[in-house]
């Protein structure tokens, strides 16, 4: 744990030193003090017991049930999310999440007996997960409630203290988190710090035991650089351009309904949303025609007035998305109102690979379609790019499916659907390469916030002096028999 009791840590965490390069002395002092209180509470051992962990998890479950309306309203205010979508993708998701943790945490906490080699016998070997200490959780704005609370739950289930920094771009949700958590949680173990760049920069000067960051690659690098100063372990849940392949001979109505669902939920502002489509040349016209049909079926002729079509988070992001359409072949949609943060579902045909639309993560309702004529060229196109958070393939060809899974390195791969893997607590969620490092969900989240301490226990009943100095020919002969 990064307590403030060792000389080394005091030096690193001294707020005066920390503020040398920073503008705001009072923030530095406030954050330093908050973290110190959490460190002291952690050092008291209060967060270690199963009963404490379960009490906190149950309190969050009760928050999710009691405060459903307030959460839903905050999400509507930030992203114009419908009540139904807010429930499915944030509140309901978290209810499942916390129940899963409650069900399994006792088992995960238990020390595990492992084998011991003959050389160290007689002895018992044990692996025992221990909490890391005080962890910083930084949330993103697109699922601003889920992506702040879910990692915090994982940290608490593993027995840690947490400073939670929700995203400033979802101000209503951030304020609600800051208001609600103190009503339910043991605030000796949790602190909420609201704010954006300035506040996060200040927080990152502190010596945490773990930083769990959800956001973009750019800030991810800032986080990792700051963490390196203290050798703090980081989990970076980032994004990227997730490809989606529509192979020949698939049922287009099913495939495109599934694709549109994953792409347009939350108006495309989903880290694992399919970013661009790759469609076999022979199928291009059919795909375009079916896609237009599906878009109208799911969102109507005028998505602007459809309550299930939310808004882009702010005008800057909306203007960024609209600018992606410059000089592109827009064959569907493209209607926008930046003041209202609105951009309709939009299809762009064969965009230039060097255009911002194909160079940056879209994170919005634009669907670029790229046609390909040979599967191996298509695979080359994908593998030449940064490793994505997710990769999707719609195909009925098992051989090609296997080749795709083998060749395309991605955080997760999903065959014949999109985004659904997120809800499976039995499999990890996390990126690879520039789409992130580390993972969470279910036991993987518990492990992310734990250290697996290895313990070797012996007693005094048997003494073998063979390893003691001085070594001799006989002892060396014995060792050579064991160590080969
Ligand atoms: P972001 O990187 O802009 O911001 C993330 C957090 O960092 C916010 O809390 C923000 O306040 C803070 N921040 C912003 N600028 C900062 C700076 N200069 N210094 C320090 N802190 C700063 O990301 P975002 O816009 O909130 O989210 C969008 C990105 O997140 C997309 O790339 C998306 O793919 C990714 N994402 C990933 C996941 C995942 O689970 N892998 C989930 C959601 C979003």
XYZ file of N, CA and C in Angstrom, residues 46 95 119 122 126 164 181 192 218 244 283 298 318 327 329 381 421 443:
54
model
N -9.749 -2.072 7.602
C -11.221 -2.070 7.633
C -11.859 -2.593 6.346
N -26.819 -3.601 -12.072
C -27.489 -4.471 -11.095
C -26.998 -5.904 -11.253
N 11.904 -30.076 -3.960
C 13.047 -29.350 -3.420
C 12.688 -28.493 -2.206
N 9.266 -30.422 3.173
C 7.812 -30.373 3.258
C 7.342 -28.933 3.482
N 0.620 -21.466 -1.079
C -0.714 -20.852 -1.126
C -0.653 -19.574 -1.968
N -12.769 8.150 -7.025
C -13.493 8.032 -8.297
C -13.598 9.410 -8.936
N -23.354 8.726 -3.896
C -22.496 7.705 -3.265
C -22.330 7.930 -1.757
N -15.094 10.987 -4.001
C -15.459 11.341 -5.375
C -14.811 12.691 -5.655
N -5.105 9.320 -26.300
C -4.306 10.505 -25.986
C -4.156 10.671 -24.467
N -15.843 -4.282 -38.978
C -16.960 -5.229 -39.030
C -17.066 -5.755 -40.466
N -21.443 -8.046 -52.988
C -22.594 -7.920 -52.093
C -22.924 -6.458 -51.784
N -35.323 0.620 -37.639
C -34.976 0.752 -36.215
C -35.154 2.185 -35.696
N -19.998 16.942 -31.876
C -20.922 16.893 -33.011
C -20.253 17.550 -34.238
N -16.052 16.258 -48.127
C -15.467 15.582 -49.302
C -15.671 14.064 -49.316
N -18.352 10.612 -49.932
C -19.519 10.178 -50.699
C -20.616 9.727 -49.724
N -5.738 -5.223 -44.901
C -6.202 -3.866 -44.583
C -6.391 -3.719 -43.063
N -20.717 -9.322 -26.310
C -19.760 -9.947 -25.390
C -19.580 -9.129 -24.111
N -14.642 -11.903 -12.477
C -13.426 -12.235 -11.738
C -12.215 -11.454 -12.272
